[in-house]
Every structure is written in C-alpha cells, then in structure tokens.
Tab-separated table of N, CA and C in Angstrom:
chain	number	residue	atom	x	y	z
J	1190	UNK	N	0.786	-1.180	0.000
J	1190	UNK	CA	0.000	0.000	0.000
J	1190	UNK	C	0.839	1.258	0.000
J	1191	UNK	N	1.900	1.484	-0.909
J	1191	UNK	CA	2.787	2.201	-0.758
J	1191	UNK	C	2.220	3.151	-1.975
J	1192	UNK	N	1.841	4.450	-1.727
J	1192	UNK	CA	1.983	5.422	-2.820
J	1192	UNK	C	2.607	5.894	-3.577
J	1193	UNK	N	2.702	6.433	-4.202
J	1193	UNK	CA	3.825	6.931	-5.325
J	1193	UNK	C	4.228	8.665	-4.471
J	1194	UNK	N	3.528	9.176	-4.082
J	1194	UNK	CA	3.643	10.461	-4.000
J	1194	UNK	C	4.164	10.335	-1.984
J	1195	UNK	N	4.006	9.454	-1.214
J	1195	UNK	CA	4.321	9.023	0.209
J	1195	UNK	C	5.954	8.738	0.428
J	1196	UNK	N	6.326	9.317	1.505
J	1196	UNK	CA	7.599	8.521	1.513
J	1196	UNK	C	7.801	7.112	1.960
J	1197	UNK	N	8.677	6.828	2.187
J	1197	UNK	CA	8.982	5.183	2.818
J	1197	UNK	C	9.293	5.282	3.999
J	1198	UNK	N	9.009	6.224	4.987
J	1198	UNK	CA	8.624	6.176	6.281
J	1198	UNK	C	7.632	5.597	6.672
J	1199	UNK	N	7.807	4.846	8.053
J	1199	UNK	CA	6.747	4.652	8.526
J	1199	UNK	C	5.857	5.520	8.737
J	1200	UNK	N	4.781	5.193	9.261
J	1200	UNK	CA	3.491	5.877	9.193
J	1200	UNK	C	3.769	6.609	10.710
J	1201	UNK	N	3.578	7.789	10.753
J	1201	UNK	CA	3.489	8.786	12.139
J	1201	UNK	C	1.916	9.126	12.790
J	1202	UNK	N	2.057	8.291	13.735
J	1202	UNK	CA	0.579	8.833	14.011
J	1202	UNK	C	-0.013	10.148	14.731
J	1203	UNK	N	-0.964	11.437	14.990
J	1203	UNK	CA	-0.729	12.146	15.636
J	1203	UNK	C	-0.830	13.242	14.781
J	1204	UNK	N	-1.252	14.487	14.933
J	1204	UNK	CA	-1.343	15.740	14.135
J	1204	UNK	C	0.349	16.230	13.481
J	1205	UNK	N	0.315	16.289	12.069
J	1205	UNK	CA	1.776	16.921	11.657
J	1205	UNK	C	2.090	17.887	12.187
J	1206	UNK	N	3.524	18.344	12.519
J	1206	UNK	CA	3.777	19.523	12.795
J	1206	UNK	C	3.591	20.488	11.983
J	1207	UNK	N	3.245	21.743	12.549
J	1207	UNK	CA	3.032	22.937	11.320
J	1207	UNK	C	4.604	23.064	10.386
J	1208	UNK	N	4.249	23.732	9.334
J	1208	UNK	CA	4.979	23.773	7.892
J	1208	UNK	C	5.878	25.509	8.243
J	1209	UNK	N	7.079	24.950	8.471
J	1209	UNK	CA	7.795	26.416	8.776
J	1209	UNK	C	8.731	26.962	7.352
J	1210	UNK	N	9.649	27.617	7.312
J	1210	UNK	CA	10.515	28.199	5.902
J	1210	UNK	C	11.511	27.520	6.990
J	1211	UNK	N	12.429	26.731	5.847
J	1211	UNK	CA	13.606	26.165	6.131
J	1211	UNK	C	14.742	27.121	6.853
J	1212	UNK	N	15.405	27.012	8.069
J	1212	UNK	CA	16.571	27.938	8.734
J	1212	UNK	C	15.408	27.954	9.940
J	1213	UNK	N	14.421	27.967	10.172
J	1213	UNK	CA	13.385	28.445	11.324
J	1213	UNK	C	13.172	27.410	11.991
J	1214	UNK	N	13.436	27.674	13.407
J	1214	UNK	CA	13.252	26.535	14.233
J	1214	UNK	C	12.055	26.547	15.041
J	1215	UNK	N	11.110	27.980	15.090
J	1215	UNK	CA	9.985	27.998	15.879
J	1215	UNK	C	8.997	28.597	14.815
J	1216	UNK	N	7.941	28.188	14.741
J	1216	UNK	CA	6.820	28.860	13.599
J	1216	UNK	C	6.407	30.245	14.263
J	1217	UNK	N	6.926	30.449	15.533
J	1217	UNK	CA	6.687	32.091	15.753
J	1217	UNK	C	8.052	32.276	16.285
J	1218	UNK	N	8.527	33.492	16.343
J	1218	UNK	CA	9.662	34.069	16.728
J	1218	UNK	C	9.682	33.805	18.585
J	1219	UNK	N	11.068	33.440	19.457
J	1219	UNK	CA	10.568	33.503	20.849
J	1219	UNK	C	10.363	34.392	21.229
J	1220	UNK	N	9.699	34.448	22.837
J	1220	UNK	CA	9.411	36.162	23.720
J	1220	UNK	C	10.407	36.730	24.100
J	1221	UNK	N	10.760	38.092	23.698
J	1221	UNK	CA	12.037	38.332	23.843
J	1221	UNK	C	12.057	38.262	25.728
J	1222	UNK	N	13.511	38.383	25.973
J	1222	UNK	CA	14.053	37.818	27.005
J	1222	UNK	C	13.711	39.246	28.310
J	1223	UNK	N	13.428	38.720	29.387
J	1223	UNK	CA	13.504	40.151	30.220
J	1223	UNK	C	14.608	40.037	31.090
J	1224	UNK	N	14.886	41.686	30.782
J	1224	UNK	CA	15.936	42.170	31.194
J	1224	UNK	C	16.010	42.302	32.665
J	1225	UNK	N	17.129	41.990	33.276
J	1225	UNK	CA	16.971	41.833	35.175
J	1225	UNK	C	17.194	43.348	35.575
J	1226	UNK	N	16.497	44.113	36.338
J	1226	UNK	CA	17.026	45.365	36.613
J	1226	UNK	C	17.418	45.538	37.573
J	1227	UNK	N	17.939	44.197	38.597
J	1227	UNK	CA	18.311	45.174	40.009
J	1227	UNK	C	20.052	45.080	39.224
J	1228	UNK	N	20.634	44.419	38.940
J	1228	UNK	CA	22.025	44.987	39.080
J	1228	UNK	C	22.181	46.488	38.773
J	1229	UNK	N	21.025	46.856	37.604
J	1229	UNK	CA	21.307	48.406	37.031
J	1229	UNK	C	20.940	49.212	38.372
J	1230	UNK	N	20.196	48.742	38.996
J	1230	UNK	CA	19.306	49.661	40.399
J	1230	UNK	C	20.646	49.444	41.208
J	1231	UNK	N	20.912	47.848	41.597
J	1231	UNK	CA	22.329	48.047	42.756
J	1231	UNK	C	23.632	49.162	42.267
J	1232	UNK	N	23.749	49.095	41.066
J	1232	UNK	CA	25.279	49.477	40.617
J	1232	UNK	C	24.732	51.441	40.552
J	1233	UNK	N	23.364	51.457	40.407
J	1233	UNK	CA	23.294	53.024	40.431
J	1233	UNK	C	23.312	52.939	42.057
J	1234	UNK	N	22.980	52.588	43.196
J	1234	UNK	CA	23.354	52.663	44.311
J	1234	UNK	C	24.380	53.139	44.427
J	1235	UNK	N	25.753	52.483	44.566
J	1235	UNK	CA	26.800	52.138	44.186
J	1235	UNK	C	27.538	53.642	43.708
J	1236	UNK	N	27.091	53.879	43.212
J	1236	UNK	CA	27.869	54.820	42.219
J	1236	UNK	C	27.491	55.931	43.235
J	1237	UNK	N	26.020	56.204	43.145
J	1237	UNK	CA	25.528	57.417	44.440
J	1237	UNK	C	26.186	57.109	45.916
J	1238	UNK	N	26.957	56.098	46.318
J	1238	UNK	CA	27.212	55.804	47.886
J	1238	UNK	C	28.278	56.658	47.833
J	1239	UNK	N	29.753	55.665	46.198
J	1239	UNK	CA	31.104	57.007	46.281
J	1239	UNK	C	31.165	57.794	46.061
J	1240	UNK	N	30.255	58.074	45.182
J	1240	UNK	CA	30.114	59.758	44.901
J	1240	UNK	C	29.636	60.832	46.285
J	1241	UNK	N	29.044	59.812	47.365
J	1241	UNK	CA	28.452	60.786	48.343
J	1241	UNK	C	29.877	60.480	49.364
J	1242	UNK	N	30.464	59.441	49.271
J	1242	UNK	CA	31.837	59.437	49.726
J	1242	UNK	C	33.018	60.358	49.235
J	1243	UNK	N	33.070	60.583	48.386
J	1243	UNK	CA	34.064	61.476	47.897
J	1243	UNK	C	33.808	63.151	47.402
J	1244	UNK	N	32.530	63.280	47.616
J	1244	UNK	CA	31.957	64.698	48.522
J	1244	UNK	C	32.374	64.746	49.680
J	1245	UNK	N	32.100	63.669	50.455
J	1245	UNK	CA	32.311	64.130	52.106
J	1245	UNK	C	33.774	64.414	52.692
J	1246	UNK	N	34.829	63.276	51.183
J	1246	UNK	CA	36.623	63.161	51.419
J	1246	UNK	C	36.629	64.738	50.984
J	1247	UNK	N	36.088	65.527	50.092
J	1247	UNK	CA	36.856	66.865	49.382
J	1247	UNK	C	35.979	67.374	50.321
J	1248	UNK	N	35.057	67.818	51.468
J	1248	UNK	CA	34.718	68.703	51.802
J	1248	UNK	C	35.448	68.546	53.675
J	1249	UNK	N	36.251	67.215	53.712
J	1249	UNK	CA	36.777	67.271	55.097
J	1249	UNK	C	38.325	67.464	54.557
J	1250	UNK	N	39.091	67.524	53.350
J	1250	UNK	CA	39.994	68.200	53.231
J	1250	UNK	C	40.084	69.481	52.886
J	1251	UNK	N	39.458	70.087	52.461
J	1251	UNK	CA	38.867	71.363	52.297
J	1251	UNK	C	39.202	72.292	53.825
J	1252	UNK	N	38.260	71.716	54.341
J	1252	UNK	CA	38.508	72.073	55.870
J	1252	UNK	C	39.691	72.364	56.439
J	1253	UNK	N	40.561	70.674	56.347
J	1253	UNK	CA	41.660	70.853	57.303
J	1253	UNK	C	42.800	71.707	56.468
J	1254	UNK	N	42.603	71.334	55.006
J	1254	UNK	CA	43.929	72.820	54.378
J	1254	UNK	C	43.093	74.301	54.955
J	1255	UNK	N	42.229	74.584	55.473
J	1255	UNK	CA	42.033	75.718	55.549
J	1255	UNK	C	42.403	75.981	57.134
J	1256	UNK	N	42.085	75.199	57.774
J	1256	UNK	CA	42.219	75.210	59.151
J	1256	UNK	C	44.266	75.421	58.902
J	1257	UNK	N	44.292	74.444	58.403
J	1257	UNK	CA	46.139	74.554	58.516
J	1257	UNK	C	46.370	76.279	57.669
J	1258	UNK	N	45.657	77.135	57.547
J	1258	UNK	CA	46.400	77.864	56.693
J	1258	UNK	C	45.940	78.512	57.564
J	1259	UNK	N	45.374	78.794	58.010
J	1259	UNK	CA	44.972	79.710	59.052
J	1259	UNK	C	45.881	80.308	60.202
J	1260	UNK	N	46.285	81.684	60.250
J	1260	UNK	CA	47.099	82.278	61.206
J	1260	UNK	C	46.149	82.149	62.609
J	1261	UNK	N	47.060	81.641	63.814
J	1261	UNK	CA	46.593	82.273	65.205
J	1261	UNK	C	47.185	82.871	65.659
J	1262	UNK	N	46.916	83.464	66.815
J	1262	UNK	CA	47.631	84.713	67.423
J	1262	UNK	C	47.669	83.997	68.739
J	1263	UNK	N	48.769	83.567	69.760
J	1263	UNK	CA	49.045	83.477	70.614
J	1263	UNK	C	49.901	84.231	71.512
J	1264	UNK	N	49.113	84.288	73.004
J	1264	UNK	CA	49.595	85.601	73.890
J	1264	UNK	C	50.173	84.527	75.224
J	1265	UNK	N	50.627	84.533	75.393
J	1265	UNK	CA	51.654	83.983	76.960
J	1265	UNK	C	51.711	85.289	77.455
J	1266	UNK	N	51.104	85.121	78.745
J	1266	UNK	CA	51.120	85.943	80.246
J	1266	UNK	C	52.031	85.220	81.396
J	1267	UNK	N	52.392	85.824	82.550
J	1267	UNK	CA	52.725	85.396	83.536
J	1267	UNK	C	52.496	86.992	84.716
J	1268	UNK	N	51.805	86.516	85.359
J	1268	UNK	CA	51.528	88.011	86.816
J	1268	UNK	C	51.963	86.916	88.055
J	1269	UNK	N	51.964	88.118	89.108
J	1269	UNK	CA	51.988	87.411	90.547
J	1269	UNK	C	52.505	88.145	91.425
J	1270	UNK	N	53.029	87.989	92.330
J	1270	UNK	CA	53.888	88.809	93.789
J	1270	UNK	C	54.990	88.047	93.763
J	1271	UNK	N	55.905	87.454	93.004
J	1271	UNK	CA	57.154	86.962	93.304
J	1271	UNK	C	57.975	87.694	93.888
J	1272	UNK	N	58.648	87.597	94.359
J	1272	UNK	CA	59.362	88.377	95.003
J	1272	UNK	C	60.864	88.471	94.257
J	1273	UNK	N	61.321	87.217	93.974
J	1273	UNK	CA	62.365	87.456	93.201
J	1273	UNK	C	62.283	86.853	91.716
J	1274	UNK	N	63.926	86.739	90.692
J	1274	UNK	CA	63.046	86.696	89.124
J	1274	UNK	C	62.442	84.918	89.206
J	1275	UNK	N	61.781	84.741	88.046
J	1275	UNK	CA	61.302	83.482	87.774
J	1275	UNK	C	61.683	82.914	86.817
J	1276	UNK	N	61.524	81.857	86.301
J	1276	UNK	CA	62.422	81.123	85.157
J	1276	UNK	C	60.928	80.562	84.366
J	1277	UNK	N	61.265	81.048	82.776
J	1277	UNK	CA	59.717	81.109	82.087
J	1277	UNK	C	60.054	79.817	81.117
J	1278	UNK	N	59.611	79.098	80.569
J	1278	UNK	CA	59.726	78.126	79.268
J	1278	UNK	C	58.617	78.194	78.747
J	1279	UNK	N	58.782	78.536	77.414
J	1279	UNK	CA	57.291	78.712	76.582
J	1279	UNK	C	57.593	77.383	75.168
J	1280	UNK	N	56.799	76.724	74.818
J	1280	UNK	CA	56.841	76.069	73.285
J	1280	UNK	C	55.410	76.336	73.070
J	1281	UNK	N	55.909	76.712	70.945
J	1281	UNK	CA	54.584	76.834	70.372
J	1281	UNK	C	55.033	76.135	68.895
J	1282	UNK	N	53.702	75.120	68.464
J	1282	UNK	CA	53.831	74.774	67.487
J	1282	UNK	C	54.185	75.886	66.358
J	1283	UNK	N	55.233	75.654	65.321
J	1283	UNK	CA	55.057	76.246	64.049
J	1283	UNK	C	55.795	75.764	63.136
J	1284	UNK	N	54.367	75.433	61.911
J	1284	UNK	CA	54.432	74.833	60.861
J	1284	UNK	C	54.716	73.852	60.692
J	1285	UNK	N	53.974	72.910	62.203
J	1285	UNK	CA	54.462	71.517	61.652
J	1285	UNK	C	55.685	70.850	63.501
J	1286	UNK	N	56.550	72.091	63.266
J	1286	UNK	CA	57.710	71.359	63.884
J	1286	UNK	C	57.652	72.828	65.519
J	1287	UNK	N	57.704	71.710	66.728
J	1287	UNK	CA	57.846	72.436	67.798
J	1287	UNK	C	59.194	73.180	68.022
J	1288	UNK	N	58.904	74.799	68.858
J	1288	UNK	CA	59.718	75.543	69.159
J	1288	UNK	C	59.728	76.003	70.306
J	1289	UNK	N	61.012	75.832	71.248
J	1289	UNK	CA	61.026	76.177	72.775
J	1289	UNK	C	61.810	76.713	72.831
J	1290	UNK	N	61.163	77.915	73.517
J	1290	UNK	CA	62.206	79.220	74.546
J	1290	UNK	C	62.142	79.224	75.670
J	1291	UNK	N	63.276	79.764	76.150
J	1291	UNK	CA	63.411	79.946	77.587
J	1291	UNK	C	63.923	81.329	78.007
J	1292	UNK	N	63.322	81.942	79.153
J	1292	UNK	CA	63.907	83.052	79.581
J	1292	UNK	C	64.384	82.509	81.327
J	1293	UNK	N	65.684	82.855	81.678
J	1293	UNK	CA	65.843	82.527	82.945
J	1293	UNK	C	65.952	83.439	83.966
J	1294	UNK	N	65.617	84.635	83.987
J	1294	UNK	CA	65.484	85.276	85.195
J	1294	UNK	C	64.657	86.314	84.702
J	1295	UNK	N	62.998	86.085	84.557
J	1295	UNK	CA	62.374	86.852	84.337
J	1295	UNK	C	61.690	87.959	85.727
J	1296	UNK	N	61.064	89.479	85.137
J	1296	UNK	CA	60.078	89.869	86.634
J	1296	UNK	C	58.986	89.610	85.940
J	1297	UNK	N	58.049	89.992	87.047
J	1297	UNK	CA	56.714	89.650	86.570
J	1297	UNK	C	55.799	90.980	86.884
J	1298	UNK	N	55.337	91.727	85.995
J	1298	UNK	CA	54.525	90.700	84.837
J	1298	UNK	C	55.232	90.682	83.863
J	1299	UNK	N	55.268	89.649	82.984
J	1299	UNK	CA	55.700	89.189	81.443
J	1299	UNK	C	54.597	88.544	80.678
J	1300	UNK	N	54.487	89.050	79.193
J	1300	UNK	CA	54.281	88.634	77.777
J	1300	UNK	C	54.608	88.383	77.118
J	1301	UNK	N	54.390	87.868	76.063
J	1301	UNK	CA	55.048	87.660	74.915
J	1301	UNK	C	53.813	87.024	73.596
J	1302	UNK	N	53.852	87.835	72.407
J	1302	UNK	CA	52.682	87.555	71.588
J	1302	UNK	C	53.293	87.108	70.222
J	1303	UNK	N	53.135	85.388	69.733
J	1303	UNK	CA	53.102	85.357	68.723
J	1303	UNK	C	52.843	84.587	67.864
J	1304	UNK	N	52.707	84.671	66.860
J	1304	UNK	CA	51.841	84.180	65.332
J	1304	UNK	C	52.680	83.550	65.024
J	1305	UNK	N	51.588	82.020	64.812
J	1305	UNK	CA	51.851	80.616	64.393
J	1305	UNK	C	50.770	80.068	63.081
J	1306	UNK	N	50.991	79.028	62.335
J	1306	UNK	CA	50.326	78.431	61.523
J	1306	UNK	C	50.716	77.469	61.289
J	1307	UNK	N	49.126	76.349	60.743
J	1307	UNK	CA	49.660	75.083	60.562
J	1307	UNK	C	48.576	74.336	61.466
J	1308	UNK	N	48.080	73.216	61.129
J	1308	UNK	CA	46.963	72.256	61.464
J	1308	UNK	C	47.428	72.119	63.362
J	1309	UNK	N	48.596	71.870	63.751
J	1309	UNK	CA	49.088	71.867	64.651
J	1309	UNK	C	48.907	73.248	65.930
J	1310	UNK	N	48.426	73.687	66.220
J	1310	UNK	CA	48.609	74.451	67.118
J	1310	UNK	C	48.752	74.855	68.666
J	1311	UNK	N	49.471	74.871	69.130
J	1311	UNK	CA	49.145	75.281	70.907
J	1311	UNK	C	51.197	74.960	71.350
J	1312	UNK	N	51.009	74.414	72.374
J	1312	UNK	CA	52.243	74.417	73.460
J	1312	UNK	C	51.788	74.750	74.690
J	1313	UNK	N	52.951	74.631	75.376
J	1313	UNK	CA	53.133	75.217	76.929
J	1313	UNK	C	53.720	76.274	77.288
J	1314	UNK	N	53.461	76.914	78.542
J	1314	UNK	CA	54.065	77.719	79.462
J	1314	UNK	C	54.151	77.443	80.493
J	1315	UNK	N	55.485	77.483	81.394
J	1315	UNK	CA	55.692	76.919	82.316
J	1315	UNK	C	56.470	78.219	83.329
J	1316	UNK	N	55.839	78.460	84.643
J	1316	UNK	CA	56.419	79.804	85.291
J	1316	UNK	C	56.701	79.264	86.563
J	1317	UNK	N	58.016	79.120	86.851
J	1317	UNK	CA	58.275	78.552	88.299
J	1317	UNK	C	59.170	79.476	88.639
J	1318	UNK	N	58.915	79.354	90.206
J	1318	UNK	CA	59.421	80.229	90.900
J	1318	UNK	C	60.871	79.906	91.310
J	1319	UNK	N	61.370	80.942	91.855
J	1319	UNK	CA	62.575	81.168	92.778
J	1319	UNK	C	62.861	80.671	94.252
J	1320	UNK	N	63.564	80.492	94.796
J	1320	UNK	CA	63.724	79.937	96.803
J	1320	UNK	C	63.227	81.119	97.017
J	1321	UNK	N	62.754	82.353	96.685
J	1321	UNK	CA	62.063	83.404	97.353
J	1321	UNK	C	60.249	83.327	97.651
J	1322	UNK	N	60.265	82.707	96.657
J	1322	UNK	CA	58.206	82.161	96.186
J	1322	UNK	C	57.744	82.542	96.040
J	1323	UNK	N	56.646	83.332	96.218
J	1323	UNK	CA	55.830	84.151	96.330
J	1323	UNK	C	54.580	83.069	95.291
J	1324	UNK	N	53.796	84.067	94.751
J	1324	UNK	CA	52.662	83.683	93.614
J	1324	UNK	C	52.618	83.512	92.241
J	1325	UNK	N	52.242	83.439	91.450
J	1325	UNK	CA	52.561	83.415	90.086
J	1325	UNK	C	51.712	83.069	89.163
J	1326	UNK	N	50.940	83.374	88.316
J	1326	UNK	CA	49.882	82.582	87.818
J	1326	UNK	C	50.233	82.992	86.019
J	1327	UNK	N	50.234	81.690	85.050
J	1327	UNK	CA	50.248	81.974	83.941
J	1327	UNK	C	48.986	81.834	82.949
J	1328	UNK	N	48.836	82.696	81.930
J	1328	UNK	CA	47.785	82.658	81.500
J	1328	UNK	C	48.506	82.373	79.994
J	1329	UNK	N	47.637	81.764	79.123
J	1329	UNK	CA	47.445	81.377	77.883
J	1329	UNK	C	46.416	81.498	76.602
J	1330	UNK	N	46.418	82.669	75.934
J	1330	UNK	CA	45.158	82.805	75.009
J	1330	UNK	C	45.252	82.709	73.469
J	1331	UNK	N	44.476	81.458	73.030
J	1331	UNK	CA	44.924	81.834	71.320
J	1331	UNK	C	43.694	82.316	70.586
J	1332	UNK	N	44.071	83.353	69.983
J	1332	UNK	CA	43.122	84.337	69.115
J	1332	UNK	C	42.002	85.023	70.394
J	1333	UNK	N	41.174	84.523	70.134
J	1333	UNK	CA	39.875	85.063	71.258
J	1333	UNK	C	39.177	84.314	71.939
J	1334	UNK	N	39.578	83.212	72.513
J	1334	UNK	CA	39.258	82.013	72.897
J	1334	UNK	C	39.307	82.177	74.355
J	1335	UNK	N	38.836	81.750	75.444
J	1335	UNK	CA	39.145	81.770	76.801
J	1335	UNK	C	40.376	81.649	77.382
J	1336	UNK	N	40.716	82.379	78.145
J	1336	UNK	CA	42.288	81.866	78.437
J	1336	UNK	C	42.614	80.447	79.656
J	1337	UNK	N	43.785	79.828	79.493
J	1337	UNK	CA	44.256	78.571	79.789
J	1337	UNK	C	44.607	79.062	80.969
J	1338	UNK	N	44.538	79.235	82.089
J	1338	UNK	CA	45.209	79.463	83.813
J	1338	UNK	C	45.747	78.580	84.128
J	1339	UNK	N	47.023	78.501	84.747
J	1339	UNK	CA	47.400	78.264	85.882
J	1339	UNK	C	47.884	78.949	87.221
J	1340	UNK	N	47.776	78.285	88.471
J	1340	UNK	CA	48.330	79.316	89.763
J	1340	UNK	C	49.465	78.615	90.527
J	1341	UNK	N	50.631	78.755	91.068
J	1341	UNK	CA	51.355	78.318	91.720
J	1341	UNK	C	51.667	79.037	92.696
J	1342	UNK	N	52.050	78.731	94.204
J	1342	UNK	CA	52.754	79.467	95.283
J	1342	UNK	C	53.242	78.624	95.945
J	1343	UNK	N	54.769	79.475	96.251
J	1343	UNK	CA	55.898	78.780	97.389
J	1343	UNK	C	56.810	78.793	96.382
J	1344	UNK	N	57.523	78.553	97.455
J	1344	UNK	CA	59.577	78.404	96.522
J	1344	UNK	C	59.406	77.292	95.471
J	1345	UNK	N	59.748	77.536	94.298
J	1345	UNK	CA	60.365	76.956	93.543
J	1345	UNK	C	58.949	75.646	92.395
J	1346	UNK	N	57.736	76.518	93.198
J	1346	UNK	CA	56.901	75.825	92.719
J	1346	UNK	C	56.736	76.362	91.282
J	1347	UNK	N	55.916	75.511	90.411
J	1347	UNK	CA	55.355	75.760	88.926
J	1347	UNK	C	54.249	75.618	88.275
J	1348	UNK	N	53.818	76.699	87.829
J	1348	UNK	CA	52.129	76.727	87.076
J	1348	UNK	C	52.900	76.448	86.149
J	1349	UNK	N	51.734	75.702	85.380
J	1349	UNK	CA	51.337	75.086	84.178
J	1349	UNK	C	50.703	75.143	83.360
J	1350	UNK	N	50.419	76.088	82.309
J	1350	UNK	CA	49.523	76.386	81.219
J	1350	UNK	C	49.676	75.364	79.947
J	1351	UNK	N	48.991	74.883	79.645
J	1351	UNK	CA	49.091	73.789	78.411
J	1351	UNK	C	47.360	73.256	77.940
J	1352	UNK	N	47.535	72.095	76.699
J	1352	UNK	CA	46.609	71.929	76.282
J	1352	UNK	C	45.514	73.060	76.092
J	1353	UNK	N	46.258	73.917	75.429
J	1353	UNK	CA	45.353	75.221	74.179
J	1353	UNK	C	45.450	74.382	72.806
C-alpha cells in the first residue's frame, strides 16, 4: 500500500507539525528575554554611595587645608607677687615642627605675643618660681578664645599652662 507520492517512512501517528521556511526553528519568533534590573538599580546605588563618599573626602579636606592655613595669634602671660626673678619656658607649634624658649630670670609681669600656623597648634608655658616664692599665675590665650590658667605658690613651685 505504498503510494507513489508518500515517503517510505513509517506511518506517524498524531497531528503533523506545522509547515515552517527552512533555517526556522519555531513557527513564531521567541518572547524576547527580560531584562533583570536590580544589578542596574544596585550598581546606580553604588555609584551614588562614592560619589556621596568622595563629597564628604573633598569637603573634610577642604577644611583641614584651611584650618592649617589659618594664622593664630598666641599671647603667653605670667603676673603674681614673686618676690624674686622666675624662670619662664614657653613652646609653640610652628608649621608643623615644635619651638622652645626659655627666659631665665624673668620679673613679673611678662608677655610675649606670637603668630603661628599650621593644622598643629598650641604648646606650653611653664612659670616657676625662685627659693624666694611668692605667687605666680600663667595665663594662655589663642586668638579670642578663653584663656588657659594656671596658679602656683611657694619656693620653687610651677604653674602650668598647656593643652590650648
């Protein structure tokens, strides 16, 4: 029972598949594919976190070059009733690298005012007395800021002005 126009396949039972153009593997085109959007959502995160990071790096260096450029004005005092001279040691940061003076037989009262710069700022004053004693109190002010006190009395004792 073989036809002329049939191939010599067996017989397939079951509806034929539909009739496509040769190269085509689906009789309709597939659904195109969907696109995942959180990486685009994470990676724009991402981008807004360093960017809000590296606003916050240029606006806290910003700062400290300005703070470092910035002149202060520092005043060292020393008053009291000493009776005889006193021996003064002052250090003040500048530019980085500390500088200490000494005066050794000062009277009192004594000052001394001067301009420093540099992220670094402050030092000590140190006013001790003589075997004579008496009082002595040193004061410490940078720019317009409250001043730093110390008080000492008796021989050979020493105020301490520091941490400005």
């Amino acid at each position: 029972m073989n036809r002329p126009d049939s191939p010599s396949d067996p017989p397939r039972w079951g509806p034929r598949p539909p009739q496509h153009p040769p190269g085509q593997s689906y009789p309709y085109p597939p659904p195109p594919r969907r696109r995942r959007r959180w990486p685009w959502v994470l990676l724009g995160l991402l981008l807004l976190l360093l960017g809000g990071c590296a606003a916050l790096f240029a606006v806290f260096v910003n700062e400290v070059s300005e703070e470092a450029a910035r002149p202060a004005r520092i005043t060292y005092a020393a008053t009291g009733t000493a009776s005889g001279p006193v021996s003064l040691t002052y250090s003040t940061w500048r530019d980085g690298s500390l500088s200490t003076s000494q005066v050794g037989a000062a009277t009192l009262p004594w000052s001394k005012e001067l301009t420093t710069k540099g992220f670094v700022k402050g030092g000590s004053l140190v006013v001790t007395l003589g075997a004579d004693g008496g009082t002595a109190t040193c004061s410490v002010t940078v720019d317009d800021d409250p001043p730093v006190t110390a008080t000492a009395t008796g021989p050979f004792a020493s105020a301490v002005c520091d941490g400005f």
